[in-house]
Structures are given as structure tokens and as C-alpha cells.
XYZ file of C-alpha atoms in Angstrom:
250
model
C 0.000 0.000 0.000
C 2.855 2.387 0.843
C 4.583 1.616 -2.452
C 1.353 2.077 -4.382
C 0.961 5.606 -3.052
C 4.523 6.426 -4.047
C 4.031 5.010 -7.558
C 0.857 6.989 -8.166
C 2.293 10.219 -6.760
C 5.355 9.981 -8.986
C 3.788 8.625 -12.162
C 3.631 10.652 -15.358
C 0.787 8.550 -16.689
C -1.561 5.823 -15.431
C -3.361 3.239 -17.545
C -6.753 2.123 -16.246
C -8.774 -0.639 -17.868
C -12.028 1.076 -16.879
C -13.655 4.455 -16.304
C -14.800 3.056 -12.968
C -11.175 2.430 -11.999
C -10.143 5.883 -13.166
C -12.825 7.563 -11.065
C -11.763 5.532 -8.035
C -8.130 6.639 -8.424
C -9.136 10.284 -8.785
C -11.136 10.061 -5.551
C -8.091 9.192 -3.411
C -7.250 11.998 -0.980
C -3.484 11.649 -1.260
C -3.712 12.509 -4.961
C -5.799 15.616 -4.335
C -2.975 18.028 -5.116
C -1.369 15.969 -7.872
C -3.862 14.138 -10.000
C -2.018 11.936 -12.532
C -2.892 11.769 -16.206
C -5.043 8.670 -16.700
C -5.794 6.945 -19.983
C -8.601 4.387 -20.059
C -7.759 1.454 -22.333
C -9.975 -1.633 -21.955
C -9.030 -5.177 -22.909
C -9.383 -5.008 -26.672
C -10.734 -7.309 -29.381
C -9.278 -8.307 -32.732
C -12.250 -7.405 -34.933
C -10.750 -9.167 -37.912
C -10.967 -12.445 -36.011
C -14.190 -11.764 -34.104
C -16.222 -10.906 -37.180
C -19.693 -12.497 -37.492
C -19.689 -11.995 -41.255
C -16.829 -14.488 -41.557
C -18.893 -17.362 -40.140
C -21.180 -18.842 -42.790
C -24.552 -20.443 -42.177
C -23.068 -23.696 -43.466
C -20.340 -23.560 -40.824
C -22.869 -22.879 -38.072
C -24.982 -25.845 -39.129
C -21.890 -28.054 -39.164
C -20.923 -27.005 -35.635
C -24.443 -27.547 -34.298
C -24.504 -31.000 -35.831
C -21.063 -31.738 -34.355
C -22.350 -30.770 -30.899
C -25.633 -32.668 -31.379
C -27.700 -29.527 -31.279
C -30.952 -29.324 -33.200
C -32.523 -26.126 -34.508
C -34.833 -26.186 -31.477
C -32.027 -26.034 -28.923
C -31.523 -22.658 -27.243
C -27.767 -22.337 -26.683
C -26.461 -20.357 -23.715
C -22.723 -19.842 -24.074
C -19.830 -19.221 -21.733
C -16.279 -18.550 -22.927
C -12.985 -18.528 -21.057
C -11.602 -19.770 -17.770
C -13.655 -19.990 -14.591
C -11.238 -20.019 -11.663
C -12.258 -18.228 -8.473
C -13.589 -14.945 -9.893
C -16.229 -16.338 -12.223
C -19.345 -17.531 -10.433
C -20.054 -20.966 -11.868
C -22.736 -21.948 -9.345
C -24.656 -18.713 -9.904
C -24.411 -19.113 -13.684
C -25.795 -22.634 -13.320
C -28.611 -21.222 -11.161
C -29.434 -18.790 -13.952
C -29.386 -21.639 -16.459
C -31.758 -23.611 -14.234
C -34.265 -20.741 -14.342
C -33.756 -20.443 -18.101
C -34.496 -24.142 -18.567
C -37.873 -23.770 -16.905
C -38.768 -21.325 -19.690
C -36.884 -23.100 -22.470
C -36.771 -26.844 -21.817
C -34.572 -27.343 -24.874
C -31.845 -25.042 -23.504
C -28.233 -26.242 -23.539
C -25.284 -24.648 -21.718
C -22.194 -24.551 -23.956
C -18.837 -23.994 -22.230
C -15.873 -23.018 -24.399
C -13.103 -23.376 -21.850
C -9.836 -25.030 -20.931
C -11.273 -25.606 -17.456
C -11.536 -29.191 -16.215
C -14.628 -30.833 -17.713
C -14.993 -32.947 -14.570
C -15.034 -29.834 -12.374
C -17.876 -28.253 -14.360
C -19.836 -31.510 -14.560
C -19.524 -32.071 -10.823
C -20.883 -28.585 -10.117
C -23.695 -29.123 -12.631
C -24.660 -32.499 -11.195
C -24.760 -30.976 -7.700
C -27.358 -28.594 -9.107
C -29.374 -31.486 -10.531
C -28.409 -31.163 -14.181
C -28.093 -34.114 -16.506
C -24.903 -34.235 -18.584
C -27.048 -33.945 -21.715
C -27.876 -30.375 -20.718
C -24.250 -29.320 -21.165
C -21.581 -29.203 -23.837
C -18.046 -28.620 -22.560
C -15.262 -28.288 -25.124
C -11.806 -26.790 -25.393
C -11.118 -24.872 -28.600
C -8.298 -22.682 -29.853
C -8.646 -18.910 -29.648
C -9.085 -18.690 -33.415
C -12.067 -21.080 -33.238
C -13.921 -19.211 -30.497
C -15.779 -16.832 -32.892
C -17.200 -19.788 -34.824
C -18.582 -21.459 -31.714
C -19.823 -18.162 -30.266
C -21.832 -17.646 -33.433
C -24.103 -20.608 -32.631
C -25.026 -19.184 -29.208
C -28.409 -17.551 -28.746
C -27.055 -15.698 -25.702
C -23.952 -15.655 -23.542
C -23.509 -15.234 -19.801
C -20.811 -14.355 -17.313
C -21.083 -13.502 -13.640
C -18.032 -12.094 -11.835
C -17.650 -11.516 -8.107
C -18.333 -7.757 -7.724
C -15.540 -7.017 -5.266
C -13.748 -3.685 -4.794
C -10.805 -4.714 -6.994
C -13.178 -5.536 -9.852
C -13.856 -1.835 -10.354
C -10.723 -2.020 -12.486
C -11.684 -5.207 -14.341
C -12.298 -5.278 -18.094
C -13.401 -8.804 -19.093
C -11.960 -9.632 -22.514
C -14.937 -11.912 -23.136
C -17.351 -8.969 -23.086
C -15.803 -7.371 -26.154
C -15.602 -10.719 -27.948
C -19.266 -11.473 -27.268
C -20.365 -8.009 -28.376
C -18.205 -8.197 -31.500
C -20.071 -11.336 -32.578
C -23.444 -9.709 -31.983
C -24.498 -12.118 -29.229
C -26.885 -10.998 -26.432
C -25.171 -10.851 -23.042
C -26.349 -11.520 -19.499
C -23.971 -10.197 -16.822
C -23.961 -8.714 -13.332
C -23.456 -5.155 -12.156
C -20.477 -3.964 -10.120
C -17.651 -5.076 -12.414
C -15.677 -2.362 -14.169
C -17.701 -0.640 -16.892
C -19.467 -3.863 -17.884
C -23.009 -2.965 -16.884
C -22.790 0.604 -18.192
C -21.611 -0.608 -21.595
C -24.355 -3.226 -21.808
C -26.982 -0.589 -21.067
C -25.456 2.049 -23.349
C -25.241 -0.217 -26.382
C -28.382 -2.282 -25.648
C -26.244 -5.423 -25.505
C -28.302 -7.538 -23.110
C -29.525 -7.768 -19.537
C -27.778 -6.787 -16.301
C -28.662 -8.351 -12.955
C -28.131 -6.476 -9.687
C -28.314 -9.417 -7.285
C -27.990 -13.166 -7.626
C -31.592 -13.934 -6.771
C -34.360 -15.927 -8.399
C -36.210 -12.708 -9.192
C -33.124 -11.213 -10.834
C -32.568 -14.310 -12.947
C -36.190 -14.286 -14.065
C -35.945 -10.622 -15.024
C -32.954 -11.420 -17.251
C -34.572 -14.228 -19.247
C -35.188 -13.914 -22.992
C -36.472 -11.840 -24.670
C -33.256 -9.956 -23.918
C -32.955 -6.157 -24.239
C -30.794 -6.322 -27.311
C -29.961 -4.339 -30.424
C -27.540 -6.378 -32.530
C -26.388 -3.563 -34.815
C -25.861 -1.178 -31.887
C -24.004 -3.868 -29.917
C -21.556 -4.580 -32.735
C -21.053 -0.865 -33.371
C -20.514 -0.314 -29.647
C -17.788 -2.930 -29.629
C -16.104 -1.227 -32.562
C -16.220 2.111 -30.756
C -15.011 0.862 -27.377
C -13.102 -2.418 -27.674
C -11.454 -2.238 -31.108
C -7.808 -3.289 -31.009
C -6.635 -0.530 -33.351
C -8.191 2.125 -31.087
C -6.466 0.612 -28.046
C -3.133 0.639 -29.878
C -3.569 4.324 -30.784
C -4.286 5.192 -27.156
C -1.166 3.392 -25.954
C 0.872 5.093 -28.675
C -0.419 8.472 -27.558
C 0.763 7.754 -24.011
C 4.180 6.503 -25.187
C 4.675 9.614 -27.342
C 3.831 11.828 -24.379
C 6.368 10.003 -22.189
C 9.010 10.032 -24.912
C 8.511 13.656 -25.888
């Protein structure tokens, strides 16, 4: 903590992943007389790779067939690691509520996480293995599998440190034009979802909250994709970093 104060007081520039994090830094009393320059640069997305126009209908049908998914299946997707920050049990609780509305719903995990770990958690919640698909794919394949999802979900523990968190998966999901269900209190996540009409935000992990976030989802596909291009685009992030480096160099 002592070192952190020294670093901030003596820094020429600070990079924050979120506006929420920036505002928190600027509220600290010990920086009252010397507020550092702060550039907000979120975790960015390669829009050449995460481009829905590059995934054909034929490819989608092939993937659904490969995963034994019919046209009637509603696919809820999750991408990335789980670890301790991502709330697997709460996401399964949401899926349970979703299944009561859509009995053909399937939860697709695109993750390098242990399949046994996820299955054990799912079975503890009363799910049959047939309700889930758990596969590990390369980063370059993620856009293809995301494209067959009807919606995607991630819940993150909304702790103090998560004010500065910018989930990479949010930009990737938005880039592919997939509706998103997430929780409030994590970085700029909820504000971006609301601003670009990208899905539903829950405030608490309750049955009522889950029910309020069921399809139909508050979603504007064109606005979501455009929002990703405005906020998460890799080339914009690179330009922001370059601007900081030029300032420091000059």
C-alpha cells in the first residue's frame, strides 16, 4: 500500500482498464494536489478475427450437428476460464431458471477448465450431462462457436478490486453480436451493456433477478456490434497506448 501511493504520486501517466477504476483513483485523498494523467484502455478485441460476417450459415450448421444440437435447442454460451472470480454456481442457477422457460436449452462452455469440475458442479445442481456441452477450442475457433449461441452469460464476483476489471470476453461477445447476461459492479461492464443495448444486467444473484434477465433480452444487434467497434477495437487501443508513449518520450 505504501509503495502504491509512491508510484501513483510519482507517475507521469496511469493506464486504467475502466472508467470506474479511473474515477476511483481520482477520488483518493493523497492525490488531491497531484492528479495523474489517466488513460482508459480496456481489454481489446481483434475485430478481424471476431467478425460475425466471416462465419457462414453452413459452418454454423456443421458445428451444431457436431455438438448434437438441433434447430430447437436454445444455446447459452460461456467462454474462457472460470477459476475463483467467475461464479459458476450462480451461472448454473441462472441456467436452471432459463431451462424452466426453455426446456430445450443447452449450456455450452468453451473453456480449458476441467470438464470434470464443471460436470460435478452441474450435477450438484441437478443437471443431466445432456444439458451441457463442454469443449476446449483454440482462440481462433472461439468466434465460430460463439456464433451458434443464442445468448452468452458471465457472472463475476463484484468485489472492490473488480472496479478495475475489463473482461476480454465482453468485447468478444459483443463483436459477434451475441446478447449478453452479466452482473453489475464489475468495471464498466453494466454501463456498456446498457449504453449499447447489448443484453440484460442483474443487480443481485436472486431468483427474481434471474427471471428478469430471461429472454427476450434487451438487445440491439447492430448497436451492440457498433458499440464494440467504438469501445473495444484493437486498433483504437493501440492508438491510445501510442499516444501515451509519445507523451512520455517527448
